[in-house]
Amino acid sequence: MKIIYFCALEDIPLEKYPSHCRLLRELGTPSMPGSDEYGSYINAVSGREMLLVIRDYVKMQLMSEIRASPFYSLLIDESTDRTIHKHLIIYILYITNGGKGHVKCDFVELLAVENGSAKCIYDVVTKFLSDNMLDMHKLIAIATDGASVMIGHKTGVVARFQESVPYIMGVHCIAHRQALAAKDGFVTHPHVYAFVDKVANKVYSWLGKSSKRHDELWKIMSEYDMLDVKALQIHSVRWLSRGQVMERLVNMMPAILQQWEQSEKKWYKKITIFSVQFMIHFLADVLKELNKLNMEFQRHEMDVTSISAMLDLTIEKLKRRYLDVDANNFGLNSPYLSSFLKMAKDFELLYEDANGDSHVHALRCEPIPNAKYNGSLDECISMAKVYVTNILDSLNKRFEDISVYNAFKVFSPSSYPPDAYDREKMTLEWLNRVINRLNVDSRMVDIRKCINEREDFVGMLYRTAQHKSMHDSWRSCSVITSWWDTYPEMMRLWQASLVIPASTSSCERGFSRQNFIKNMCRSSLGLDTLDALMLLSIDARGSLSIDWKIVFDMWMNAKRRRAMPLE
């Protein structure tokens, strides 16, 4: 059984299980079957039975801990695997140790869905909750990717749950929202950005089709003391793709220009258009900042009280660099565009290799094909400002509910104003906002008592956990009995606030694991086996955390077994 568990953790196909057993037998490992007969249970079929039993044990432990949590939230997303089968992935955000431990987000199950309709998804999820004896009245929020089938006001999945439990909160993943805002920048002047994407993808395809070209590029890069990096391709479904491509392209630019000047005259002419170079460097800078924000939004333990600060920092930086400046200071302090503008003052790009030799590439001030402008610096700056303005407008529009996340600062003493009067005023406002947004059942949290406990609770939290975040202060206070005795309702409300999800990036990571396990060589994996492999691989609690005697008894009792001698 431990061999099967090892195979699941290391993503080794079950077909390799018999050969692992034979190897261990040859190495003289004790308690190994002496033959390969069917009753020795060292075939792939028996291996799968053991895998499912281990999965059931781990899931039983997991569900027991989730049921003990006073509140929990669902993170759900749908996807299609390599064999065009629709799956729904479910993660659960809960508090360990019966509600007094740390906050944890765990993968629990991969489910089949007949179609992507809201009714089908709702039925599948409600059946999952019923089968696993999860109390729907403890369900605080459902986080999704924001698709209309999930958050539709009338018949969406969240709306259907709210018909039964009105206080359930629908959460649109902040990472998805930020990625959509980044795309909104391209609404104006689409032909320009499409042409820049075309040039970037041409670099990838041109190098990818020939090892000779790649070797030539590597030699040129070594002359510039560059690392041997590969060109990347833009993927429309990957959040960080375009920014990474542009940044990589800027870093490779000296070598690309030198190689194309000799070998690819047609595309060299296109890539040396001034506006193309301007946009590549500009996008590398802007998308780098947006990618940093997106990576923060994808963190495993996301502190919802910090979302506003991270957004404000990014918006302020983009405004300072690209909007609140004149043409002479445009892009100042940006890593790539500022150096480009200094270098391209005379419409030339000058690069110096490791030997001190200079390589000059003339830039041509002409319009991009199908674009209605002259390609001058002023035109480029004007387009760039519109792009940044579109992004900032979209961020403000898509994060209209940021005040709700800010309200959870009532549990984050690091956010408290130092002045006692301001602290009293702000925490009361935050608490009222949390109460109004969560709208929890009075049987779960007594709102009146929360308001009465708030003043002393905030005063003690400020004094005992000053400068700590919501999660850090929870770790300090949740283990102290006096907090539960003195402020029981505020502690309950704190528990509910801790399981409010901000992102469904865990679901995206789960689907990445699904596609890694069910690859082209293992495309015939059934749903049960795939679910088991995903659970054990993602959970990864380790062999020492499993009671193998219980697992063995579960396996023995599953059906009638034949005993075979070990020797």
Coordinates of C-alpha atoms in Angstrom, one line a residue:
M1 CA 0.0 0.0 0.0
K2 CA 2.8 2.4 0.8
I3 CA 4.2 1.7 -2.7
I4 CA 0.9 2.7 -4.2
Y5 CA 0.9 5.9 -2.1
F6 CA 4.4 6.6 -3.2
C7 CA 3.4 6.2 -6.8
A8 CA 0.4 8.6 -6.3
L9 CA 2.7 11.3 -4.7
E10 CA 5.3 11.1 -7.4
D11 CA 2.8 10.9 -10.3
I12 CA 4.0 7.4 -11.3
P13 CA 1.5 5.4 -13.4
L14 CA -0.2 2.5 -11.6
E15 CA 1.1 0.2 -14.4
K16 CA 4.6 0.6 -12.8
Y17 CA 3.4 -0.7 -9.5
P18 CA 4.2 -4.4 -10.3
S19 CA 7.7 -3.5 -11.4
H20 CA 8.3 -1.5 -8.2
C21 CA 7.2 -4.6 -6.2
R22 CA 9.5 -6.9 -8.1
L23 CA 12.4 -4.5 -7.6
L24 CA 11.8 -4.4 -3.8
R25 CA 11.6 -8.2 -3.7
E26 CA 14.9 -8.5 -5.5
L27 CA 16.4 -6.0 -3.1
G28 CA 15.4 -8.3 -0.2
T29 CA 12.7 -6.1 1.3
P30 CA 10.9 -8.0 4.0
S31 CA 7.1 -8.8 3.8
M32 CA 7.1 -8.7 0.0
P33 CA 5.0 -11.4 -1.9
G34 CA 7.2 -14.3 -3.1
S35 CA 5.5 -14.5 -6.5
D36 CA 3.5 -12.5 -9.1
E37 CA 0.4 -14.6 -8.9
Y38 CA -3.0 -12.8 -9.0
G39 CA -3.6 -13.5 -5.2
S40 CA -0.4 -11.7 -4.3
Y41 CA -2.0 -8.3 -5.1
I42 CA 0.9 -6.9 -7.0
N43 CA -0.9 -6.2 -10.2
A44 CA -2.3 -2.9 -11.5
V45 CA -5.9 -3.9 -10.8
S46 CA -5.2 -4.5 -7.1
G47 CA -3.1 -1.4 -7.1
R48 CA -6.0 0.7 -8.1
E49 CA -8.2 -0.9 -5.4
M50 CA -5.6 0.1 -2.8
L51 CA -5.4 3.6 -4.3
L52 CA -9.1 4.1 -3.9
V53 CA -9.0 2.9 -0.3
I54 CA -6.2 5.3 0.6
R55 CA -8.2 8.1 -1.1
D56 CA -11.2 7.2 1.0
Y57 CA -9.2 7.2 4.2
V58 CA -7.6 10.6 3.4
K59 CA -11.0 12.0 2.4
M60 CA -12.6 10.7 5.5
Q61 CA -10.0 12.5 7.6
L62 CA -10.4 15.6 5.6
M63 CA -14.2 15.7 5.8
S64 CA -14.1 15.1 9.5
E65 CA -12.0 18.2 10.0
I66 CA -14.1 20.3 7.6
R67 CA -17.4 19.2 9.4
A68 CA -15.8 20.3 12.7
S69 CA -15.2 23.8 11.3
P70 CA -18.0 26.2 12.4
F71 CA -17.9 27.9 8.9
Y72 CA -16.6 27.0 5.5
S73 CA -16.6 28.3 1.9
L74 CA -16.6 26.6 -1.4
L75 CA -14.2 27.4 -4.3
I76 CA -15.6 25.9 -7.5
D77 CA -14.6 26.0 -11.2
E78 CA -15.3 23.9 -14.3
S79 CA -12.9 22.8 -17.0
T80 CA -12.5 20.3 -19.8
D81 CA -9.7 17.7 -19.6
R82 CA -7.6 16.4 -22.5
T83 CA -10.3 13.9 -23.5
I84 CA -13.0 16.6 -23.7
H85 CA -14.7 15.5 -20.5
K86 CA -16.3 18.2 -18.4
H87 CA -15.2 18.3 -14.7
L88 CA -16.1 20.4 -11.7
I89 CA -13.3 20.9 -9.2
I90 CA -14.2 21.7 -5.5
Y91 CA -11.9 23.2 -2.9
I92 CA -13.1 24.1 0.6
L93 CA -11.8 26.9 2.8
Y94 CA -12.2 26.1 6.5
I95 CA -10.6 26.5 9.9
T96 CA -8.8 23.5 11.4
N97 CA -8.9 22.3 15.0
G98 CA -12.7 22.7 15.3
G99 CA -12.5 26.4 14.4
K100 CA -9.6 27.4 16.6
G101 CA -6.7 26.5 14.3
H102 CA -5.3 28.0 11.2
V103 CA -7.2 28.7 7.9
K104 CA -6.8 26.0 5.3
C105 CA -7.9 25.5 1.7
D106 CA -8.0 21.9 0.5
F107 CA -8.9 20.1 -2.6
V108 CA -11.8 17.7 -1.9
E109 CA -13.2 16.2 -5.1
L110 CA -13.2 16.3 -8.8
L111 CA -16.8 15.7 -10.1
A112 CA -18.2 14.9 -13.5
V113 CA -20.8 17.3 -15.0
E114 CA -23.1 16.5 -17.9
N115 CA -23.1 20.0 -19.2
G116 CA -22.0 23.5 -18.1
S117 CA -25.5 24.7 -17.2
A118 CA -26.1 26.4 -13.8
K119 CA -28.8 23.8 -12.9
C120 CA -26.4 20.9 -13.6
I121 CA -23.6 22.5 -11.6
Y122 CA -26.0 23.4 -8.7
D123 CA -27.3 19.8 -8.6
V124 CA -23.8 18.3 -8.6
V125 CA -22.6 20.6 -5.8
T126 CA -25.7 20.1 -3.6
K127 CA -25.4 16.3 -4.0
F128 CA -21.7 16.6 -3.0
L129 CA -22.6 18.5 0.1
S130 CA -25.4 16.0 1.0
D131 CA -23.2 12.9 0.4
N132 CA -20.4 14.3 2.6
M133 CA -22.8 15.5 5.3
L134 CA -21.7 19.1 5.1
D135 CA -24.2 21.5 6.7
M136 CA -25.3 24.1 4.1
H137 CA -26.1 26.5 6.9
K138 CA -22.4 26.7 7.7
L139 CA -21.6 27.7 4.1
I140 CA -20.6 31.4 4.1
A141 CA -19.4 32.0 0.6
I142 CA -19.0 30.5 -2.9
A143 CA -16.0 31.7 -5.0
T144 CA -16.1 31.3 -8.7
D145 CA -14.3 32.6 -11.8
G146 CA -17.1 35.1 -12.5
A147 CA -18.6 33.4 -15.5
S148 CA -22.3 34.3 -16.0
V149 CA -23.4 30.7 -15.4
M150 CA -21.8 31.0 -11.9
I151 CA -22.8 34.5 -10.8
G152 CA -25.9 35.2 -13.0
H153 CA -28.4 37.3 -10.9
K154 CA -31.4 35.2 -11.7
T155 CA -30.4 31.6 -12.5
G156 CA -26.7 31.5 -11.7
V157 CA -25.2 28.8 -9.4
V158 CA -24.7 31.3 -6.5
A159 CA -28.3 32.7 -7.0
R160 CA -29.7 29.2 -6.7
F161 CA -27.9 28.6 -3.4
Q162 CA -29.1 32.0 -2.1
E163 CA -32.7 30.9 -2.7
S164 CA -32.1 28.2 0.0
V165 CA -29.6 30.1 2.2
P166 CA -30.0 33.9 1.5
Y167 CA -26.8 35.0 3.4
I168 CA -24.4 33.0 1.2
M169 CA -21.9 35.4 -0.3
G170 CA -20.9 35.2 -4.0
V171 CA -17.2 36.0 -4.6
H172 CA -15.8 36.8 -8.0
C173 CA -12.1 35.7 -8.0
I174 CA -9.9 38.8 -7.8
A175 CA -7.2 37.2 -10.0
H176 CA -9.7 36.7 -12.8
R177 CA -11.0 40.3 -12.3
Q178 CA -7.5 41.7 -12.5
A179 CA -6.7 39.6 -15.7
L180 CA -9.9 40.9 -17.3
A181 CA -8.9 44.5 -16.4
A182 CA -5.5 44.0 -18.1
K183 CA -7.3 42.8 -21.3
D184 CA -9.5 45.9 -21.2
G185 CA -6.5 48.1 -22.0
F186 CA -6.4 46.7 -25.5
V187 CA -9.9 47.8 -26.4
T188 CA -8.6 51.0 -27.9
H189 CA -6.2 50.7 -30.9
P190 CA -6.6 46.9 -31.2
H191 CA -4.7 46.8 -34.5
V192 CA -1.6 48.2 -32.9
Y193 CA -1.5 45.6 -30.1
A194 CA -2.4 42.8 -32.4
F195 CA 0.6 43.7 -34.6
V196 CA 2.9 43.8 -31.6
D197 CA 1.6 40.4 -30.5
K198 CA 2.2 39.1 -34.1
V199 CA 5.9 40.3 -33.9
A200 CA 6.3 38.7 -30.5
N201 CA 4.9 35.3 -31.6
K202 CA 6.9 35.4 -34.8
V203 CA 10.1 35.4 -32.7
Y204 CA 8.9 32.3 -30.9
S205 CA 7.8 30.5 -34.1
W206 CA 10.9 31.5 -36.1
L207 CA 13.3 30.2 -33.5
G208 CA 11.2 27.1 -32.6
K209 CA 11.2 25.7 -36.2
S210 CA 15.0 25.5 -36.5
S211 CA 17.7 24.3 -34.1
K212 CA 20.2 26.0 -36.4
R213 CA 18.6 29.4 -35.8
H214 CA 18.5 28.8 -32.1
D215 CA 22.2 27.9 -32.1
E216 CA 23.0 31.1 -34.0
L217 CA 21.0 33.1 -31.5
W218 CA 22.7 31.5 -28.6
K219 CA 26.1 32.4 -30.1
I220 CA 25.0 36.1 -30.4
M221 CA 23.6 36.1 -26.9
S222 CA 26.9 34.8 -25.6
E223 CA 28.6 37.8 -27.2
Y224 CA 26.3 40.0 -25.1
D225 CA 26.8 37.9 -21.9
M226 CA 23.2 37.0 -21.9
L227 CA 21.8 33.9 -20.4
D228 CA 20.6 31.2 -22.7
V229 CA 16.8 32.0 -22.5
K230 CA 14.1 30.9 -24.8
A231 CA 11.5 33.0 -26.5
L232 CA 8.0 32.6 -25.2
Q233 CA 4.6 32.4 -26.9
I234 CA 1.5 34.4 -26.0
H235 CA -1.3 32.2 -24.7
S236 CA -4.7 34.0 -24.5
V237 CA -5.9 31.8 -21.6
R238 CA -2.9 32.3 -19.4
W239 CA -3.1 35.3 -17.1
L240 CA 0.6 36.2 -17.0
S241 CA 1.5 35.2 -20.6
R242 CA 1.7 38.4 -22.5
G243 CA 3.7 40.3 -19.8
Q244 CA 6.3 37.4 -19.6
V245 CA 6.6 37.3 -23.4
M246 CA 7.2 41.1 -23.7
E247 CA 9.7 41.1 -20.8
R248 CA 11.6 38.2 -22.3
L249 CA 11.6 39.8 -25.7
V250 CA 13.1 43.0 -24.4
N251 CA 15.9 41.1 -22.7
M252 CA 16.6 39.2 -25.9
M253 CA 16.2 42.3 -28.2
P254 CA 19.9 43.0 -29.0
A255 CA 20.5 39.4 -30.1
I256 CA 17.1 39.2 -32.0
L257 CA 17.8 42.4 -33.9
Q258 CA 21.3 41.3 -34.9
Q259 CA 20.2 37.9 -36.1
W260 CA 17.2 39.2 -38.0
E261 CA 19.3 41.9 -39.6
Q262 CA 21.3 39.2 -41.2
S263 CA 18.8 36.4 -41.7
E264 CA 15.2 37.7 -41.7
K265 CA 15.1 41.1 -43.5
K266 CA 11.3 41.2 -43.8
W267 CA 10.7 40.9 -40.1
Y268 CA 13.7 43.0 -39.2
K269 CA 12.0 45.8 -41.1
K270 CA 8.9 45.4 -39.0
I271 CA 10.5 45.0 -35.6
T272 CA 12.6 48.2 -36.2
I273 CA 9.5 50.4 -36.6
F274 CA 9.8 52.9 -33.8
S275 CA 6.2 52.4 -32.5
V276 CA 6.6 48.6 -32.4
Q277 CA 9.7 49.0 -30.2
F278 CA 8.0 51.6 -28.1
M279 CA 5.0 49.4 -27.4
I280 CA 7.1 46.3 -26.7
H281 CA 9.1 48.2 -24.0
F282 CA 6.0 49.9 -22.7
L283 CA 4.0 46.7 -22.4
A284 CA 6.9 44.9 -20.7
D285 CA 6.8 47.6 -18.0
V286 CA 3.0 47.9 -17.5
L287 CA 2.3 44.2 -17.7
K288 CA 5.2 43.5 -15.3
E289 CA 3.4 45.6 -12.6
L290 CA 0.0 43.9 -13.4
N291 CA 1.6 40.5 -13.2
K292 CA 3.1 41.3 -9.8
L293 CA -0.3 42.2 -8.6
N294 CA -1.8 39.1 -10.1
M295 CA 0.8 36.9 -8.4
E296 CA -0.1 38.5 -5.0
F297 CA -3.7 37.8 -5.7
Q298 CA -2.9 34.1 -6.3
R299 CA -1.2 33.5 -2.9
H300 CA -2.3 30.4 -1.0
E301 CA -3.2 32.3 2.2
M302 CA -4.6 35.6 0.9
D303 CA -5.2 38.3 3.5
V304 CA -8.3 40.0 2.1
T305 CA -7.6 43.2 4.1
S306 CA -4.4 43.8 2.0
I307 CA -6.2 43.7 -1.4
S308 CA -7.0 47.4 -1.3
A309 CA -3.4 48.4 -0.5
M310 CA -2.0 46.3 -3.3
L311 CA -4.4 47.8 -5.8
D312 CA -3.7 51.3 -4.6
L313 CA 0.0 50.8 -4.9
T314 CA -0.3 49.5 -8.5
I315 CA -2.7 52.3 -9.5
E316 CA -0.5 54.9 -8.0
K317 CA 2.6 53.6 -9.7
L318 CA 0.9 53.5 -13.1
K319 CA -0.5 57.0 -12.7
R320 CA 2.9 58.4 -11.5
R321 CA 4.8 56.9 -14.4
Y322 CA 2.4 57.4 -17.3
L323 CA -0.5 59.8 -16.6
D324 CA 0.5 62.5 -14.2
V325 CA 3.6 63.5 -16.3
D326 CA 4.3 65.5 -19.4
A327 CA 5.8 64.0 -22.6
N328 CA 9.4 64.7 -21.4
N329 CA 9.0 62.6 -18.2
F330 CA 6.7 59.9 -19.6
G331 CA 7.7 56.5 -18.3
L332 CA 10.3 57.9 -15.9
N333 CA 11.6 55.2 -13.5
S334 CA 10.1 52.4 -15.5
P335 CA 12.7 49.7 -16.0
Y336 CA 12.4 49.2 -19.7
L337 CA 10.7 52.1 -21.4
S338 CA 12.8 54.8 -19.8
S339 CA 16.0 53.2 -21.0
F340 CA 14.5 52.7 -24.4
L341 CA 13.5 56.4 -24.7
K342 CA 17.0 57.5 -23.7
M343 CA 18.6 55.2 -26.3
A344 CA 16.1 56.0 -29.1
K345 CA 16.3 59.8 -28.9
D346 CA 18.0 59.9 -32.4
F347 CA 15.7 57.0 -33.6
E348 CA 18.6 54.5 -33.2
L349 CA 19.1 51.5 -30.9
L350 CA 22.7 51.2 -29.8
Y351 CA 23.8 48.0 -28.0
E352 CA 27.3 47.2 -26.9
D353 CA 28.4 43.6 -26.6
A354 CA 30.8 42.0 -24.1
N355 CA 33.8 42.9 -26.3
G356 CA 32.9 46.6 -26.4
D357 CA 31.8 46.5 -30.0
S358 CA 28.8 48.7 -30.8
H359 CA 25.8 47.5 -32.8
V360 CA 23.4 50.2 -34.2
H361 CA 19.9 49.6 -35.5
A362 CA 18.1 52.5 -37.1
L363 CA 14.4 52.9 -36.2
R364 CA 11.9 54.0 -38.8
C365 CA 9.1 56.4 -37.9
E366 CA 6.2 55.0 -39.9
P367 CA 2.7 53.7 -39.0
I368 CA 2.0 50.1 -38.2
P369 CA 0.0 48.3 -40.9
N370 CA -3.7 49.0 -40.7
A371 CA -3.2 51.7 -38.0
K372 CA -4.4 55.2 -38.6
Y373 CA -1.6 57.3 -37.1
N374 CA 1.9 58.4 -38.2
G375 CA 3.9 56.5 -35.6
S376 CA 5.6 59.5 -34.0
L377 CA 6.7 59.6 -30.3
D378 CA 3.7 61.9 -29.4
E379 CA 1.3 59.4 -31.0
C380 CA 2.9 56.5 -29.1
I381 CA 2.6 58.4 -25.8
S382 CA -1.0 59.3 -26.5
M383 CA -1.9 55.6 -27.2
A384 CA 0.0 54.4 -24.1
K385 CA -1.9 56.9 -21.9
V386 CA -5.2 55.7 -23.3
Y387 CA -4.1 52.1 -22.6
V388 CA -3.2 52.9 -19.0
T389 CA -6.4 54.9 -18.5
N390 CA -8.5 52.0 -19.8
I391 CA -6.8 49.6 -17.3
L392 CA -7.3 51.9 -14.3
D393 CA -10.9 52.6 -15.2
S394 CA -11.5 48.8 -15.5
L395 CA -9.8 48.1 -12.2
N396 CA -11.9 50.7 -10.4
K397 CA -15.1 49.3 -12.1
R398 CA -14.3 45.6 -11.4
F399 CA -13.3 46.2 -7.8
E400 CA -16.3 48.2 -6.7
D401 CA -16.7 45.9 -3.7
I402 CA -13.3 46.7 -2.3
S403 CA -14.9 48.4 0.6
V404 CA -16.3 45.0 1.7
Y405 CA -12.8 43.6 1.9
N406 CA -11.6 46.7 3.7
A407 CA -14.3 46.2 6.3
F408 CA -12.5 43.0 7.5
K409 CA -9.8 45.3 8.9
V410 CA -11.9 45.3 12.1
F411 CA -10.0 42.1 12.8
S412 CA -6.6 43.4 11.6
P413 CA -5.0 45.6 14.3
S414 CA -2.2 46.6 11.9
S415 CA -4.9 48.6 10.1
Y416 CA -6.2 50.4 13.2
P417 CA -5.7 54.2 13.3
P418 CA -3.4 55.1 16.2
D419 CA -5.8 57.8 17.5
A420 CA -8.4 56.3 19.9
Y421 CA -11.2 58.4 18.6
D422 CA -10.5 57.5 14.9
R423 CA -10.1 53.9 15.9
E424 CA -13.5 53.9 17.6
K425 CA -15.1 55.5 14.6
M426 CA -13.5 53.3 11.9
T427 CA -13.9 50.0 13.7
L428 CA -17.6 50.7 14.3
E429 CA -18.0 51.5 10.6
W430 CA -16.1 48.4 9.5
L431 CA -18.1 46.1 11.8
N432 CA -21.4 47.5 10.5
R433 CA -20.2 46.9 7.0
V434 CA -19.1 43.3 7.8
I435 CA -22.5 42.6 9.4
N436 CA -24.5 44.0 6.5
R437 CA -22.4 42.1 3.9
L438 CA -22.3 38.7 5.6
N439 CA -25.9 38.9 6.8
V440 CA -25.3 35.7 8.7
D441 CA -28.1 33.9 10.5
S442 CA -28.7 35.2 14.0
R443 CA -28.6 31.6 15.2
M444 CA -25.0 31.4 14.2
V445 CA -23.8 34.9 15.3
D446 CA -25.6 37.2 17.6
I447 CA -25.2 40.6 15.9
R448 CA -26.5 42.6 18.9
K449 CA -23.9 41.0 21.2
C450 CA -21.2 41.6 18.5
I451 CA -21.9 45.3 18.6
N452 CA -21.8 45.4 22.4
E453 CA -18.5 43.5 22.5
R454 CA -16.8 45.5 19.8
E455 CA -15.4 48.4 21.8
D456 CA -13.5 46.2 24.4
F457 CA -12.6 43.6 21.7
V458 CA -10.9 46.3 19.5
G459 CA -9.2 47.8 22.5
M460 CA -7.7 44.5 23.6
L461 CA -6.8 43.4 20.1
Y462 CA -5.0 46.8 19.5
R463 CA -3.0 46.4 22.7
T464 CA -2.1 42.7 22.4
A465 CA -1.6 42.2 18.7
Q466 CA -0.6 45.6 17.4
H467 CA 1.0 45.6 14.0
K468 CA -0.3 42.1 13.2
S469 CA -2.5 41.2 10.3
M470 CA -5.9 39.5 10.5
H471 CA -4.4 36.0 10.2
D472 CA -1.4 36.6 12.5
S473 CA -3.6 38.1 15.2
W474 CA -6.0 35.2 14.9
R475 CA -3.1 32.7 15.6
S476 CA -2.3 34.7 18.7
C477 CA -5.8 35.1 20.1
S478 CA -7.5 31.9 19.1
V479 CA -5.5 29.8 21.5
I480 CA -6.3 32.0 24.5
T481 CA -9.4 30.8 26.3
S482 CA -10.2 34.2 27.8
W483 CA -10.9 35.6 24.3
W484 CA -13.6 33.0 23.8
D485 CA -15.1 33.6 27.2
T486 CA -15.1 37.4 27.0
Y487 CA -15.9 38.1 23.3
P488 CA -17.7 34.9 22.1
E489 CA -19.8 36.6 19.3
M490 CA -16.9 38.7 18.0
M491 CA -14.8 35.5 17.8
R492 CA -17.6 33.8 15.9
L493 CA -17.8 36.6 13.5
W494 CA -14.0 36.5 13.1
Q495 CA -14.2 32.8 12.3
A496 CA -16.8 33.6 9.5
S497 CA -14.6 36.4 8.2
L498 CA -11.5 34.2 8.0
V499 CA -13.2 31.8 5.5
I500 CA -14.2 34.5 3.1
P501 CA -12.3 33.5 -0.1
A502 CA -10.8 36.1 -2.4
S503 CA -9.5 34.0 -5.3
T504 CA -10.1 30.7 -7.1
S505 CA -6.4 30.3 -8.1
S506 CA -6.4 27.1 -6.0
C507 CA -8.9 25.7 -8.5
E508 CA -6.6 26.7 -11.4
R509 CA -3.7 25.0 -9.7
G510 CA -5.9 21.9 -9.3
F511 CA -6.7 21.8 -13.0
S512 CA -3.0 22.2 -13.7
R513 CA -2.4 19.1 -11.6
Q514 CA -5.2 17.3 -13.4
N515 CA -3.6 18.0 -16.8
F516 CA -0.2 16.9 -15.5
I517 CA -1.6 13.6 -14.2
K518 CA -3.9 12.9 -17.1
N519 CA -1.4 13.6 -19.8
M520 CA -1.3 12.3 -23.3
C521 CA 0.3 9.1 -22.2
R522 CA -2.4 8.5 -19.5
S523 CA -5.4 9.9 -21.3
S524 CA -7.5 6.8 -20.5
L525 CA -7.6 7.4 -16.7
G526 CA -11.1 7.2 -15.3
L527 CA -12.7 9.8 -13.1
D528 CA -12.4 7.8 -9.9
T529 CA -8.7 7.0 -10.4
L530 CA -8.0 10.6 -11.5
D531 CA -9.8 12.0 -8.5
A532 CA -7.8 9.7 -6.2
L533 CA -4.5 10.5 -7.7
M534 CA -5.2 14.3 -7.5
L535 CA -6.4 14.1 -3.9
L536 CA -3.3 12.2 -2.7
S537 CA -0.9 14.3 -4.8
I538 CA -2.3 17.7 -3.8
D539 CA -2.9 16.7 -0.1
A540 CA 0.6 15.2 0.2
R541 CA 0.3 14.7 3.9
G542 CA 3.0 12.1 3.9
S543 CA 3.1 8.4 4.8
L544 CA 3.7 9.0 8.5
S545 CA 0.4 10.9 8.8
I546 CA -1.6 7.9 7.6
D547 CA -2.8 5.1 10.0
W548 CA -2.0 2.2 7.7
K549 CA -3.8 -0.3 10.0
I550 CA -7.1 1.5 9.4
V551 CA -6.4 1.6 5.7
F552 CA -5.6 -2.1 5.6
D553 CA -8.8 -2.9 7.5
M554 CA -10.8 -0.8 5.1
W555 CA -9.2 -2.6 2.2
M556 CA -9.8 -6.0 3.7
N557 CA -13.5 -5.3 4.4
A558 CA -14.2 -3.9 1.0
K559 CA -14.6 -7.4 -0.4
R560 CA -13.5 -11.0 0.3
R561 CA -9.7 -11.4 0.1
R562 CA -7.5 -14.4 -0.5
A563 CA -4.5 -14.8 1.8
M564 CA -1.2 -15.8 0.0
P565 CA 2.1 -16.8 1.7
L566 CA 4.8 -14.2 1.5
E567 CA 7.5 -16.8 0.7

